[in-house]
Short mmCIF file of C-alpha atoms and ligand atoms in Angstrom, two decimals:
data_model
loop_
_atom_site.label_atom_id
_atom_site.label_comp_id
_atom_site.label_asym_id
_atom_site.label_seq_id
_atom_site.Cartn_x
_atom_site.Cartn_y
_atom_site.Cartn_z
CA LEU M 1363 2.88 112.76 146.76
CA GLU M 1364 1.44 116.25 146.30
CA ASN M 1365 4.73 117.86 145.23
CA LEU M 1366 8.37 116.85 145.00
CA VAL M 1367 10.53 119.73 146.15
CA SER M 1368 13.21 118.11 148.32
CA VAL M 1369 14.33 114.59 149.15
CA GLU M 1370 14.26 115.31 152.88
CA ALA M 1371 10.48 115.34 152.66
CA LEU M 1372 10.43 111.73 151.39
CA SER M 1373 10.41 108.72 153.68
CA ASN M 1374 12.81 105.85 152.90
CA LYS M 1375 9.77 103.84 151.85
CA GLU M 1376 8.72 106.53 149.36
CA VAL M 1377 12.27 106.72 147.98
CA MET M 1378 12.45 102.96 147.48
CA SER M 1379 9.00 102.93 145.91
CA LEU M 1380 10.00 105.63 143.38
CA ILE M 1381 13.26 103.82 142.55
CA LYS M 1382 11.42 100.53 142.05
CA ARG M 1383 8.70 102.15 139.93
CA ALA M 1384 11.40 103.77 137.77
CA GLY M 1385 12.85 100.28 137.29
CA GLU M 1386 9.42 99.03 136.19
CA PHE M 1387 9.11 101.86 133.66
CA LYS M 1388 12.56 100.93 132.36
CA LYS M 1389 11.26 97.39 131.81
CA GLY M 1390 8.24 98.72 129.86
CA ALA M 1391 5.50 99.40 132.42
CA VAL M 1392 2.88 101.88 131.23
CA TYR M 1393 0.91 104.55 133.04
CA ALA M 1394 -2.56 105.34 131.76
CA PRO M 1395 -4.04 108.37 133.53
CA PRO M 1396 -7.85 108.35 133.59
CA GLU M 1397 -7.94 111.79 131.93
CA GLN M 1398 -5.56 113.95 129.88
CA LYS M 1399 -2.88 115.59 132.03
CA TYR M 1400 -0.92 118.77 131.24
CA ALA M 1401 2.61 119.75 132.25
CA VAL M 1402 4.67 122.91 131.94
CA ASN M 1403 8.45 122.99 132.28
CA LEU M 1404 9.60 126.35 133.66
CA PHE M 1405 13.38 126.54 133.35
CA PHE M 1406 14.78 129.84 134.60
CA GLU M 1407 18.31 128.38 134.65
CA ASN M 1408 20.03 126.51 131.84
CA SER M 1409 19.55 122.76 131.61
CA THR M 1410 19.94 119.97 129.09
CA ARG M 1411 19.41 116.69 130.98
CA THR M 1412 16.79 117.69 133.54
CA HIS M 1413 14.72 119.73 131.08
CA LYS M 1414 14.83 117.28 128.19
CA SER M 1415 14.46 114.12 130.28
CA PHE M 1416 11.38 115.56 132.03
CA GLU M 1417 10.07 116.35 128.55
CA MET M 1418 10.79 112.80 127.39
CA ALA M 1419 9.19 111.38 130.55
CA GLU M 1420 6.08 113.52 129.97
CA LYS M 1421 5.82 112.33 126.35
CA LYS M 1422 6.26 108.68 127.37
CA LEU M 1423 3.45 109.09 129.92
CA GLY M 1424 1.14 110.70 127.35
CA ILE M 1425 1.13 114.03 129.22
CA ASP M 1426 0.57 117.12 127.02
CA ILE M 1427 3.34 119.69 127.36
CA ILE M 1428 2.50 123.40 127.40
CA ASP M 1429 5.49 125.11 125.77
CA PHE M 1430 7.04 127.81 127.91
CA GLU M 1431 10.16 129.81 127.13
CA VAL M 1432 11.21 132.21 129.87
CA SER M 1433 12.82 134.50 127.26
CA THR M 1434 9.55 135.05 125.33
CA SER M 1435 7.18 135.04 128.33
CA SER M 1436 5.79 137.84 130.48
CA VAL M 1437 8.60 137.11 132.96
CA ASN M 1438 10.39 139.65 130.78
CA LYS M 1439 7.72 142.22 131.71
CA GLY M 1440 8.49 141.61 135.37
CA GLU M 1441 5.92 138.90 136.14
CA THR M 1442 6.99 136.96 139.22
CA LEU M 1443 7.46 133.20 139.49
CA TYR M 1444 4.42 133.06 141.77
CA ASP M 1445 2.18 134.85 139.26
CA THR M 1446 3.55 132.75 136.40
CA VAL M 1447 2.68 129.52 138.24
CA LEU M 1448 -0.70 130.92 139.33
CA THR M 1449 -1.40 131.60 135.66
CA MET M 1450 -0.40 128.08 134.60
CA ASP M 1451 -2.68 126.69 137.30
CA ALA M 1452 -5.57 128.87 136.09
CA LEU M 1453 -5.03 127.56 132.54
CA GLY M 1454 -5.52 124.00 133.79
CA VAL M 1455 -1.93 122.75 134.01
CA ASP M 1456 -1.59 119.76 136.38
CA VAL M 1457 2.15 119.80 137.07
CA ALA M 1458 4.91 122.41 136.82
CA VAL M 1459 8.53 121.30 136.72
CA ILE M 1460 10.63 124.27 137.80
CA ARG M 1461 14.33 125.07 137.83
CA HIS M 1462 15.17 128.40 139.41
CA GLY M 1463 18.28 130.14 140.71
CA ASP M 1464 16.69 131.02 144.07
CA GLU M 1465 17.08 128.49 146.86
CA ALA M 1466 13.74 127.18 148.18
CA TYR M 1467 11.81 129.22 145.56
CA TYR M 1468 9.08 126.58 145.88
CA GLU M 1469 8.07 127.40 149.47
CA GLU M 1470 5.57 130.14 148.60
CA LEU M 1471 4.16 128.01 145.77
CA ILE M 1472 3.40 124.95 147.88
CA ALA M 1473 2.14 127.10 150.79
CA SER M 1474 -0.33 128.89 148.51
CA THR M 1475 -4.00 128.00 148.76
CA GLY M 1476 -4.52 129.56 145.32
CA ILE M 1477 -2.19 127.19 143.47
CA LYS M 1478 -3.43 123.62 143.10
CA LEU M 1479 -1.00 122.18 140.56
CA ALA M 1480 1.83 119.89 141.62
CA VAL M 1481 5.31 121.43 141.85
CA VAL M 1482 8.35 119.35 140.96
CA ASN M 1483 11.70 120.90 141.77
CA GLY M 1484 14.13 120.60 138.85
CA GLY M 1485 16.87 122.32 140.90
CA ASP M 1486 16.85 125.41 143.16
CA GLY M 1487 20.08 127.42 143.25
CA SER M 1488 22.57 125.56 145.45
CA GLY M 1489 19.67 124.01 147.37
CA GLN M 1490 18.28 120.65 146.21
CA HIS M 1491 18.04 118.54 143.06
CA PRO M 1492 15.65 115.77 144.11
CA SER M 1493 15.09 114.17 140.70
CA GLN M 1494 18.87 113.94 140.17
CA CYS M 1495 19.24 112.40 143.62
CA LEU M 1496 16.58 109.79 142.84
CA LEU M 1497 18.11 108.89 139.47
CA ASP M 1498 21.52 108.58 141.15
CA LEU M 1499 19.99 106.30 143.78
CA MET M 1500 18.29 104.25 141.07
CA THR M 1501 21.64 103.85 139.27
CA ILE M 1502 23.40 102.74 142.48
CA TYR M 1503 20.55 100.36 143.37
CA GLU M 1504 20.58 98.86 139.86
CA GLU M 1505 24.27 98.14 140.29
CA PHE M 1506 24.44 96.85 143.86
CA GLY M 1507 20.83 96.08 144.86
CA ARG M 1508 21.35 97.80 148.23
CA PHE M 1509 22.62 100.96 149.92
CA GLU M 1510 23.42 99.54 153.36
CA GLY M 1511 27.18 99.42 153.90
CA LEU M 1512 28.11 100.82 150.47
CA LYS M 1513 31.00 103.25 150.49
CA VAL M 1514 30.15 106.30 148.38
CA ALA M 1515 32.51 109.21 147.71
CA ILE M 1516 31.13 112.62 146.70
CA VAL M 1517 34.00 114.61 145.26
CA GLY M 1518 34.51 118.18 144.13
CA ASP M 1519 32.57 121.43 144.30
CA LEU M 1520 30.58 120.44 147.37
CA THR M 1521 29.46 123.82 148.69
CA HIS M 1522 27.82 124.87 145.41
CA SER M 1523 26.25 121.53 144.59
CA ARG M 1524 22.55 120.88 145.03
CA VAL M 1525 23.27 117.31 143.85
CA ALA M 1526 25.68 116.83 146.75
CA ASN M 1527 23.19 118.32 149.22
CA SER M 1528 20.44 115.92 148.21
CA ASN M 1529 22.70 112.87 147.85
CA MET M 1530 24.66 113.11 151.10
CA GLN M 1531 21.44 113.24 153.12
CA MET M 1532 19.68 110.40 151.37
CA LEU M 1533 22.69 108.09 151.09
CA LYS M 1534 23.38 108.40 154.79
CA ARG M 1535 19.71 107.87 155.64
CA LEU M 1536 19.64 104.73 153.46
CA GLY M 1537 22.64 103.25 155.27
CA ALA M 1538 25.57 104.07 152.95
CA GLU M 1539 28.95 105.26 154.29
CA VAL M 1540 29.53 108.68 152.76
CA TYR M 1541 32.98 110.17 152.07
CA PHE M 1542 33.91 113.57 150.70
CA SER M 1543 36.89 114.94 148.84
CA GLY M 1544 37.89 118.03 146.86
CA PRO M 1545 39.35 121.48 147.59
CA GLU M 1546 39.08 122.36 151.27
CA GLU M 1547 37.61 125.77 150.42
CA TRP M 1548 34.65 123.94 148.86
CA TYR M 1549 34.07 121.83 151.95
CA ASP M 1550 31.69 122.95 154.68
CA PRO M 1551 32.33 121.49 158.18
CA ALA M 1552 28.53 121.04 158.39
CA PHE M 1553 29.00 118.09 155.99
CA ASP M 1554 30.80 116.20 158.82
CA GLU M 1555 27.33 115.19 159.98
CA PHE M 1556 26.93 113.08 156.84
CA GLY M 1557 30.39 111.69 156.10
CA THR M 1558 34.19 111.77 156.30
CA TYR M 1559 36.51 114.03 154.33
CA LEU M 1560 39.61 112.31 152.82
CA PRO M 1561 42.08 113.00 149.99
CA ILE M 1562 41.01 111.38 146.70
CA ASP M 1563 44.11 109.16 146.70
CA GLU M 1564 42.81 107.48 149.86
CA LEU M 1565 39.27 107.21 148.49
CA ALA M 1566 40.12 105.66 145.10
CA PRO M 1567 40.91 102.15 146.45
CA LEU M 1568 38.29 102.37 149.24
CA VAL M 1569 34.92 103.22 147.71
CA ASP M 1570 32.25 101.35 145.74
CA VAL M 1571 30.93 104.52 144.10
CA MET M 1572 33.06 107.48 143.03
CA MET M 1573 30.61 110.33 142.44
CA LEU M 1574 32.26 113.39 140.90
CA LEU M 1575 30.70 116.84 140.86
CA ARG M 1576 30.96 119.53 138.21
CA VAL M 1577 33.04 122.58 139.08
CA GLN M 1578 30.32 125.23 138.97
CA HIS M 1579 32.19 128.25 137.67
CA GLU M 1580 28.92 130.19 137.28
CA ARG M 1581 28.40 130.08 141.09
CA HIS M 1582 31.96 131.17 141.96
CA GLU M 1583 32.84 134.78 142.49
CA TYR M 1584 36.53 134.27 141.71
CA TYR M 1585 38.02 131.64 139.50
CA GLY M 1586 40.46 133.67 137.46
CA ASN M 1587 43.41 131.66 138.75
CA PHE M 1588 41.65 128.27 138.48
CA SER M 1589 43.88 125.74 136.74
CA LYS M 1590 42.16 122.75 135.13
CA GLU M 1591 45.39 120.78 135.09
CA LYS M 1592 46.06 121.47 138.75
CA TYR M 1593 42.48 120.59 139.74
CA LEU M 1594 42.60 117.26 137.88
CA ALA M 1595 45.99 116.42 139.34
CA MET M 1596 45.02 117.27 142.93
CA HIS M 1597 41.31 116.44 143.16
CA GLY M 1598 40.15 114.77 139.94
CA LEU M 1599 39.84 111.15 138.85
CA THR M 1600 42.85 110.44 136.66
CA GLU M 1601 43.39 107.14 134.83
CA GLU M 1602 46.06 106.34 137.42
CA ARG M 1603 43.56 106.73 140.28
CA GLU M 1604 40.86 104.87 138.34
CA GLN M 1605 43.18 101.88 138.04
CA LYS M 1606 43.41 101.73 141.83
CA MET M 1607 39.62 101.48 142.25
CA LYS M 1608 38.02 98.22 143.41
CA GLU M 1609 37.10 95.78 140.63
CA MET M 1610 33.33 96.35 140.91
CA ALA M 1611 33.45 100.06 141.80
CA ILE M 1612 31.62 102.51 139.55
CA ILE M 1613 32.10 106.12 138.47
CA MET M 1614 29.19 108.58 138.48
CA HIS M 1615 28.78 112.26 137.57
CA PRO M 1616 25.50 114.20 137.25
CA ALA M 1617 26.87 115.95 134.13
CA PRO M 1618 27.50 118.20 132.31
CA VAL M 1619 31.07 116.97 132.70
CA ASN M 1620 34.06 119.29 132.44
CA ARG M 1621 36.27 116.74 130.69
CA ASP M 1622 39.84 116.66 131.97
CA VAL M 1623 38.83 118.63 135.07
CA GLU M 1624 36.64 116.46 137.37
CA LEU M 1625 37.84 113.33 135.58
CA GLN M 1626 40.10 112.48 132.71
CA GLY M 1627 38.05 112.71 129.49
CA THR M 1628 38.83 109.09 128.55
CA LEU M 1629 37.02 107.87 131.69
CA VAL M 1630 33.60 109.34 130.80
CA GLU M 1631 32.68 106.27 128.73
CA CYS M 1632 35.01 103.72 130.35
CA GLU M 1633 33.75 100.32 131.50
CA ARG M 1634 33.09 101.31 135.11
CA SER M 1635 31.47 104.65 134.21
CA ARG M 1636 27.70 104.86 134.70
CA ILE M 1637 27.44 108.48 133.52
CA VAL M 1638 25.46 107.66 130.36
CA GLN M 1639 23.27 105.19 132.29
CA GLN M 1640 22.48 107.97 134.79
CA MET M 1641 21.07 110.09 131.95
CA THR M 1642 18.93 107.19 130.67
CA ASN M 1643 17.72 106.43 134.19
CA GLY M 1644 16.77 110.09 134.51
CA VAL M 1645 13.88 109.56 132.10
CA TYR M 1646 12.47 106.58 134.04
CA THR M 1647 12.96 108.24 137.41
CA ARG M 1648 11.13 111.33 136.20
CA MET M 1649 8.30 109.15 134.86
CA ALA M 1650 7.96 107.70 138.37
CA ILE M 1651 7.98 111.17 139.94
CA LEU M 1652 5.37 112.54 137.54
CA GLU M 1653 3.12 109.53 138.03
CA ALA M 1654 3.43 109.91 141.81
CA VAL M 1655 2.48 113.62 141.89
CA LEU M 1656 -0.34 113.19 139.37
N1 LIG Y 3059 22.52 116.98 135.83
C1 LIG Y 3059 21.82 118.09 135.49
O1 LIG Y 3059 21.05 118.66 136.25
O2 LIG Y 3059 22.07 118.50 134.20
P1 LIG Y 3059 21.37 119.74 133.51
O3 LIG Y 3059 21.84 120.98 134.23
O4 LIG Y 3059 21.82 119.69 132.07
O5 LIG Y 3059 19.89 119.57 133.66
#
């Protein structure tokens, strides 16, 4: 791989190879690059998991990290993303992990003949979140050892979710049956191409994976009359709904979780929850991604 900017660009074979390599890293495999590699993590939007698990992955791989804080950089003097990345490339950085609010911000970077470093997308607006998608796929594969025929629900703030965008495409392509649920105003009919929209009460006893999405208040223009209690009751995973899930079904959420909104707070660490495992798998998945682009 030269870059990793969207999952659509990956073949099924490449996806499976990254998932399997992440599994090997989890079991202790090591990567020894022939020469010292350098990474910079450019986070223009807030992040805990993606930022810190890329950092952990870089450290585990022996990659040197060039510290970069947007707030103390020349971005504050008006320097563009393009010129910032061009500068990092000129300094000798091998890979830039970037999270940015603009959708498809990466297009001019990967089209540039002046920029040679690898670009890894850590999330672009409401566009894509490929490393999250791959860690989600790794977590599902670890659990079931397949995607074919699995019933996966993606529930919640679908229109604003880059996680949903990446996951619905890849899960369908890998043979899973995708279902959607959540407020109708956060459902785009274009999603019909990838799955079936149903009320959460119908999905709870049906699916193998219940993937909940964070309500992204920061991307909503109006949420003054949003009621957490009403959302949980109508669209969230309550303990009552959880008890109707199939015996082997699992709960996932990319996090951060709004406890008692997308799911009842007590379910975050319940037996069938894989939310903490997703975060751990994030480190190994990102090791596999970094190795692949380097
Ligand atoms: N899941 C995820 O992307 O979390 P962060 O925003 O904390 O990176």
